[in-house]
mmCIF file of C-alpha atoms in Angstrom:
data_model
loop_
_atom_site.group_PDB
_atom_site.id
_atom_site.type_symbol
_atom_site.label_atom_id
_atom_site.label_comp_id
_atom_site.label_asym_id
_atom_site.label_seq_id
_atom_site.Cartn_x
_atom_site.Cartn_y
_atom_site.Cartn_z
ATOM 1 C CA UNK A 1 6.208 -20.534 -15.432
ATOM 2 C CA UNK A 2 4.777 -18.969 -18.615
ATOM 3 C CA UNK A 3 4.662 -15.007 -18.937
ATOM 4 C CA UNK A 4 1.964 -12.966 -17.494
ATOM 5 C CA UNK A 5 1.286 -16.104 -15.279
ATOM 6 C CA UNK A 6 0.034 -15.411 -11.438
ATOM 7 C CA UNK A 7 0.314 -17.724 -8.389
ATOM 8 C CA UNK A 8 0.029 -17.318 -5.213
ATOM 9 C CA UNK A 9 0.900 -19.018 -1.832
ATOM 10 C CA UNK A 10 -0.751 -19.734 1.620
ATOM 11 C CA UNK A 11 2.552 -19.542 3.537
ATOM 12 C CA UNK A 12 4.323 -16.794 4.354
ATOM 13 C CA UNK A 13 7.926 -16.156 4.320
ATOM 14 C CA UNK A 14 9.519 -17.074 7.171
ATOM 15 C CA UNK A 15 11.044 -14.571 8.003
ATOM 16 C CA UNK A 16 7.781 -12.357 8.642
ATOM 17 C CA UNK A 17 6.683 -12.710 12.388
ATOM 18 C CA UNK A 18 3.652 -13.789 13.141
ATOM 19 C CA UNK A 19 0.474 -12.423 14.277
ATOM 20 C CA UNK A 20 1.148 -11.670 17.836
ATOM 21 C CA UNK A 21 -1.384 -8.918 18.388
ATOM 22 C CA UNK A 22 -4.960 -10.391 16.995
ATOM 23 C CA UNK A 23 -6.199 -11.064 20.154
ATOM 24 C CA UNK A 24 -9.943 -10.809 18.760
ATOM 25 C CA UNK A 25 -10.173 -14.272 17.440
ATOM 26 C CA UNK A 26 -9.900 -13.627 14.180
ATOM 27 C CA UNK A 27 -7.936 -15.567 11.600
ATOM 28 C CA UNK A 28 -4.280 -14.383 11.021
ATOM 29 C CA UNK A 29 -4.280 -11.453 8.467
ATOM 30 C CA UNK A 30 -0.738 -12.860 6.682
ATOM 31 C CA UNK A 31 -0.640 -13.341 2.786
ATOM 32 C CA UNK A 32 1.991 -14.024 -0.022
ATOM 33 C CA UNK A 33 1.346 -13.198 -3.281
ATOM 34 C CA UNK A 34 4.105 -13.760 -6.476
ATOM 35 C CA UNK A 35 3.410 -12.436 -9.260
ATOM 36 C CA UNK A 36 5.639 -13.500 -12.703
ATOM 37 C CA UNK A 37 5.518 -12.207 -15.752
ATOM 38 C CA UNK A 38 8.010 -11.073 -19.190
ATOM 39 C CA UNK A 39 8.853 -8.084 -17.088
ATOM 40 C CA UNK A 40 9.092 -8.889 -13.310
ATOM 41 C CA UNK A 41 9.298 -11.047 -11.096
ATOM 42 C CA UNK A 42 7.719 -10.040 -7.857
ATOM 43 C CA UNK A 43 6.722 -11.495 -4.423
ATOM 44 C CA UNK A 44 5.217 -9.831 -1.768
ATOM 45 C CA UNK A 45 4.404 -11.102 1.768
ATOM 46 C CA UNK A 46 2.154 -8.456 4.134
ATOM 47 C CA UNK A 47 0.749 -9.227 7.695
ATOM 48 C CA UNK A 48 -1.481 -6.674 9.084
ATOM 49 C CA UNK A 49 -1.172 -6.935 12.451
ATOM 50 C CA UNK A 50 2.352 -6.235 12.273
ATOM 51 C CA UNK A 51 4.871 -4.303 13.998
ATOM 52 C CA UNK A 52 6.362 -2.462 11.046
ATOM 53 C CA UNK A 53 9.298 -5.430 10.356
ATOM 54 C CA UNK A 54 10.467 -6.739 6.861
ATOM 55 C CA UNK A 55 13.141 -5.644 3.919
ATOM 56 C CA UNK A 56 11.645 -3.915 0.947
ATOM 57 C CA UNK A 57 13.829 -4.791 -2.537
ATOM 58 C CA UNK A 58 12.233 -3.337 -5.823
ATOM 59 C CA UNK A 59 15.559 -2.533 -7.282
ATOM 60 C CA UNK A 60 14.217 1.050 -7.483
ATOM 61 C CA UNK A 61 15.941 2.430 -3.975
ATOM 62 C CA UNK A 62 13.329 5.739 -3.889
ATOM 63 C CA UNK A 63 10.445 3.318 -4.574
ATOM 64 C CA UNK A 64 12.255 1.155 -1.362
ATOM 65 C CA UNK A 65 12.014 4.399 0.744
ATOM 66 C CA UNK A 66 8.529 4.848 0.300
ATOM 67 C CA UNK A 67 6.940 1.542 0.800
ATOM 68 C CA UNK A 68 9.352 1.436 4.260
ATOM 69 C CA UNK A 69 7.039 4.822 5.000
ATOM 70 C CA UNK A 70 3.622 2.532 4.660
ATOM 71 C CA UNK A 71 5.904 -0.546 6.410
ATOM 72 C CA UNK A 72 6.915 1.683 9.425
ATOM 73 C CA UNK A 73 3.661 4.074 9.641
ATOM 74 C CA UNK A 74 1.374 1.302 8.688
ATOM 75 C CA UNK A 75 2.515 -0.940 11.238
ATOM 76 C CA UNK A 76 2.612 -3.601 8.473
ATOM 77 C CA UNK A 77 5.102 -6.354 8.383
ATOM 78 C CA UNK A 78 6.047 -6.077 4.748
ATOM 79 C CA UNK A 79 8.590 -8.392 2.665
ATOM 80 C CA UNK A 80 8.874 -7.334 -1.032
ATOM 81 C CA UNK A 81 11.329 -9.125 -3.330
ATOM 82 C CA UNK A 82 11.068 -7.536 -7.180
ATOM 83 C CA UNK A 83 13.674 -8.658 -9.852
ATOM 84 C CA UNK A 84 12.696 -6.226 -12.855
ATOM 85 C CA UNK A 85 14.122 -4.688 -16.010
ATOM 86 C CA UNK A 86 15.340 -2.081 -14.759
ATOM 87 C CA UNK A 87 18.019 -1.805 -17.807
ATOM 88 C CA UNK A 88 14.694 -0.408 -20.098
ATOM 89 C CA UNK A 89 13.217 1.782 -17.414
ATOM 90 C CA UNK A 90 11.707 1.606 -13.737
ATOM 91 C CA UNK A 91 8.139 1.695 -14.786
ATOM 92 C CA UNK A 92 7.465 -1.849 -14.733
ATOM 93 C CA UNK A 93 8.595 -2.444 -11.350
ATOM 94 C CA UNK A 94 6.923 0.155 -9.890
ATOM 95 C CA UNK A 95 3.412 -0.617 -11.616
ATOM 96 C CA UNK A 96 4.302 -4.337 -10.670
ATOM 97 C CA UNK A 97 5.214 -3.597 -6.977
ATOM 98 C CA UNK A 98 1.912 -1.767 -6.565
ATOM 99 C CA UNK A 99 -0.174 -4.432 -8.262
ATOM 100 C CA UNK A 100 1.492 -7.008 -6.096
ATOM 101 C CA UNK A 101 0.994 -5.585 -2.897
ATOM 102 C CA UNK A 102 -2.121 -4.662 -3.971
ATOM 103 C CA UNK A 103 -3.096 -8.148 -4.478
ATOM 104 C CA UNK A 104 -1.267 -9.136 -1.699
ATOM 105 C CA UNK A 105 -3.643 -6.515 0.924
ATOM 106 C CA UNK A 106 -6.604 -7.765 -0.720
ATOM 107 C CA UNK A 107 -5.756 -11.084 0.377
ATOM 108 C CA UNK A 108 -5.358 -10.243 3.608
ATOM 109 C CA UNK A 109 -8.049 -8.471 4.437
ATOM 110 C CA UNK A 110 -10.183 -11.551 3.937
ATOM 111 C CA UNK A 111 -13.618 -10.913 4.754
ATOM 112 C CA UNK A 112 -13.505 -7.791 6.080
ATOM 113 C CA UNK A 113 -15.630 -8.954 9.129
ATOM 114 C CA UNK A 114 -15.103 -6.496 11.775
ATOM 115 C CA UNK A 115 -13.083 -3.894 10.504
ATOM 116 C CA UNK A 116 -13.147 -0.156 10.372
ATOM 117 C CA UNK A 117 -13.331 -0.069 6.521
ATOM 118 C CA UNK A 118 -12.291 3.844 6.676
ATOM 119 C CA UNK A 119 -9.262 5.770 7.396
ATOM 120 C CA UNK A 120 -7.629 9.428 6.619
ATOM 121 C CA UNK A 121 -4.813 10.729 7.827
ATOM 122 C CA UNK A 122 -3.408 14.540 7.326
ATOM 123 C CA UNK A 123 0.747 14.275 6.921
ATOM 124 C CA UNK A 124 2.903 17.484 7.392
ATOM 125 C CA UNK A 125 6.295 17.108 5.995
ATOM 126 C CA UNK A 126 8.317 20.461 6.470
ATOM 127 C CA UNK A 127 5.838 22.567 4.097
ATOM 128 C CA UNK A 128 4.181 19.648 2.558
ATOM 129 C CA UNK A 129 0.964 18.906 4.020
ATOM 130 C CA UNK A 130 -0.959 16.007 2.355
ATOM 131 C CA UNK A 131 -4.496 14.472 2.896
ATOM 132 C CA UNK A 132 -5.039 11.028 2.370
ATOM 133 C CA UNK A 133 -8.906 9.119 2.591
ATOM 134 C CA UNK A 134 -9.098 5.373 2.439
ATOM 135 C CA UNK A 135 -12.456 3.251 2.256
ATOM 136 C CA UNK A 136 -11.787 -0.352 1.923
ATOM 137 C CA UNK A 137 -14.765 -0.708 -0.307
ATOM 138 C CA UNK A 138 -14.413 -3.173 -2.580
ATOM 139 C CA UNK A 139 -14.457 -0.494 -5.091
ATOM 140 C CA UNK A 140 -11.410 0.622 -6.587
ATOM 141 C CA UNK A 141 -11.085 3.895 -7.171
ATOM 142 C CA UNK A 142 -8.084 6.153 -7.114
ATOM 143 C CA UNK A 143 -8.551 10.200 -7.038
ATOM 144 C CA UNK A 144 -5.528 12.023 -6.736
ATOM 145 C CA UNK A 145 -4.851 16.055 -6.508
ATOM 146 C CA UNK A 146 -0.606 16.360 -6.716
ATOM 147 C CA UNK A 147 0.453 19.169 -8.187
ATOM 148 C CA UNK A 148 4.102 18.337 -9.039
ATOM 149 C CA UNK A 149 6.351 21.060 -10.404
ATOM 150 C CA UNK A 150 9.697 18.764 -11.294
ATOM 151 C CA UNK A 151 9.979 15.580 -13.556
ATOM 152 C CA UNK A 152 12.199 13.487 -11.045
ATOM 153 C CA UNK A 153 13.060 13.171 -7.613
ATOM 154 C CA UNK A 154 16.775 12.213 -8.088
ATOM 155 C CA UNK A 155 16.754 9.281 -10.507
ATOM 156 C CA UNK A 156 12.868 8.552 -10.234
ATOM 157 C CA UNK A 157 10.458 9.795 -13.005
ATOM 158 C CA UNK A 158 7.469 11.431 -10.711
ATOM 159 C CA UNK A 159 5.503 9.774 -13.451
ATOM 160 C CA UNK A 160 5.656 6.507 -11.842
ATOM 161 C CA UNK A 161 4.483 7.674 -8.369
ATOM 162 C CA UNK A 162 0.667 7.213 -10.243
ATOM 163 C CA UNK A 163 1.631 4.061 -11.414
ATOM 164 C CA UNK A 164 2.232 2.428 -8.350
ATOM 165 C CA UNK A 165 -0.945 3.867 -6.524
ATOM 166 C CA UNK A 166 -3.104 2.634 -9.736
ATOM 167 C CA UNK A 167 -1.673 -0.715 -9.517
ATOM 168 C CA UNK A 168 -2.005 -1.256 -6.099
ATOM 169 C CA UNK A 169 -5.433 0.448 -5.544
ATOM 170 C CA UNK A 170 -7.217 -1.184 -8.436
ATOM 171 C CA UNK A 171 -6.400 -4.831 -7.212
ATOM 172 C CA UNK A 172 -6.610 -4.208 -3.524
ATOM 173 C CA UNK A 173 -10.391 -2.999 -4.215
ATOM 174 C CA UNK A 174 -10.020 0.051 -2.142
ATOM 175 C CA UNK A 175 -11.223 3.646 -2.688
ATOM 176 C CA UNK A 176 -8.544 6.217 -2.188
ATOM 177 C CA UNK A 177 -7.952 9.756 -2.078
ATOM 178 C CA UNK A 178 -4.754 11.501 -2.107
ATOM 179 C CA UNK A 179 -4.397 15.225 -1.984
ATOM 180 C CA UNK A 180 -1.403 17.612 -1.739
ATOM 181 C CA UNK A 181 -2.543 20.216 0.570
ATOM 182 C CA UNK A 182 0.216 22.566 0.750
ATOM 183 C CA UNK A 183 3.824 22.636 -0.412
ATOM 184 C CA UNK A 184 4.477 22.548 -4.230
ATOM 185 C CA UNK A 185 8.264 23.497 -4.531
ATOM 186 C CA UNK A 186 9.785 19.806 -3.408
ATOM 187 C CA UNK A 187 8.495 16.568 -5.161
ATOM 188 C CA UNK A 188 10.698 14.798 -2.720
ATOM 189 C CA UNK A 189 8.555 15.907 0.234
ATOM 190 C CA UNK A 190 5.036 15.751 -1.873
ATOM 191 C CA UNK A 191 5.445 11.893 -2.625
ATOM 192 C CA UNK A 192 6.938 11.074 1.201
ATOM 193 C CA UNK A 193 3.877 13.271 3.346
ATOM 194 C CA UNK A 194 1.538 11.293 0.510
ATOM 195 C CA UNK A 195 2.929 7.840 1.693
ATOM 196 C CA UNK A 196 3.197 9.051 5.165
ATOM 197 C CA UNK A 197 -1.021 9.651 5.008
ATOM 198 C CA UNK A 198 -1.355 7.057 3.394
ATOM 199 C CA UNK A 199 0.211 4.530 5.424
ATOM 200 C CA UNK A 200 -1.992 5.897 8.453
ATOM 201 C CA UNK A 201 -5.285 5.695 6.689
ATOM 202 C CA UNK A 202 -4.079 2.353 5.251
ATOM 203 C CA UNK A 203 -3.533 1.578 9.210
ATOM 204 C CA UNK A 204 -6.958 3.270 10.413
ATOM 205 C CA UNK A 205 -9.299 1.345 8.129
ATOM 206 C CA UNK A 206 -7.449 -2.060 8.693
ATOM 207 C CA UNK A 207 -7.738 -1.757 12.311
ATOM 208 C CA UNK A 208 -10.351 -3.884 14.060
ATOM 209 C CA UNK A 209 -13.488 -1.926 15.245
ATOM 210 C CA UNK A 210 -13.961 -3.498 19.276
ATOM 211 C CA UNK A 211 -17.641 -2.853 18.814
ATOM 212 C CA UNK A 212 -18.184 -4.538 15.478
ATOM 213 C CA UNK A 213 -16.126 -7.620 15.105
ATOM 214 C CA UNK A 214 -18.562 -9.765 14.082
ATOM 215 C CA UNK A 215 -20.282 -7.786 11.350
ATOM 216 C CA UNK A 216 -19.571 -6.364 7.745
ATOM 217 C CA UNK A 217 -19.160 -2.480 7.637
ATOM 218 C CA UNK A 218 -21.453 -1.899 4.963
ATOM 219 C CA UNK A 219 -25.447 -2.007 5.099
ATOM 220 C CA UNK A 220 -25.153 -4.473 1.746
ATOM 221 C CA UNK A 221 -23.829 -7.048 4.342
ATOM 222 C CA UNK A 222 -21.548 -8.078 1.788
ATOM 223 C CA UNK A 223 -18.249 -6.482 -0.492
#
């Protein structure tokens, strides 16, 4: 496959369970997404009605740690496979990872038909305390308020916590705010109560609304 190419698949790996808790009659919300290009190789395989199951592999292990927060928090079955060059820097897999899943939520999501569309979540960690706001709007739109006072958490460039939230918000055409509420002294504990909210406003605005399964959350009627 040529560089910079994109394809993606109907099947899921098969090692992801399947949808065992859509009990609304509503397609399965499974999809695989590769993505191939100079720089990366990445596939990604998300099913929202998971239970939290799946092995994250970027090749960047603090990256790993905190897509296993949206994975476990999110209640999404996740399976993300990213061969990178790593030897030049970390910044292409991480901006590839996020574009990926991205992609691969998007997807997913399919029509959107009876869904909450929004989600926040507030995250303590020790004396972190983040806010995150999610509105699956078909918008994207990324607004983020972290005040970070080191360079790296251990071997990862806090630079590249952006990049993955840029990637993945502007192709899964979702509106999201992140802010750091409290707690400025430990990047470490900034980035994980960020994915922490995250994941639970991801969760919250994925969730089915009982009352409003058959219908678009939007007056437009349409996304």
């Amino acid at each position: 496959m040529t560089a910079n190419a994109m394809t993606t698949a109907d099947t899921p790996e098969q090692n992801v369970p399947k949808n065992h808790l859509n009990l609304h009659g509503r397609p399965e919300r499974i999809a695989t997404v590769e993505r191939i290009t100079a720089e990366t190789q990445v596939t990604c395989t998300v099913n929202l009605d998971g239970t939290g199951q799946g092995v994250v592999d970027t090749g960047v292990p603090f990256l790993d740690h905190m897509i296993d927060q949206i994975k476990r928090h999110g209640l999404f079955d996740l399976e993300i496979k990213c061969n990178g060059d790593t030897f030049i820097d970390d910044h292409h897999s991480v901006e590839d990872t996020g574009i990926t899943l991205g992609q691969a939520f998007n997807k997913a999501l399919g029509d959107k038909k009876g869904i909450r569309r929004y989600g926040h979540f507030y995250a303590p960690l020790d004396e972190s305390l983040t806010r995150a706001v999610v509105d699956l709007s078909g918008r994207p739109g990324l607004h983020m308020d972290i005040p970070f006072t080191r360079s790296h958490v251990g071997n990862f460039d806090v630079d590249l916590f952006s990049e993955f939230f840029y990637g993945f918000v502007n192709h899964s055409w979702m509106t999201v705010h992140l802010d750091n509420l409290k707690g400025k002294k430990n990047s470490h504990h900034q980035i994980e109560s960020t994915f922490k909210a995250f994941a639970r406003a991801l969760r919250m605005a994925c969730e089915y609304d009982e009352r409003a399964l058959n219908t678009l959350p939007s007056t437009k009627e349409a996304f």
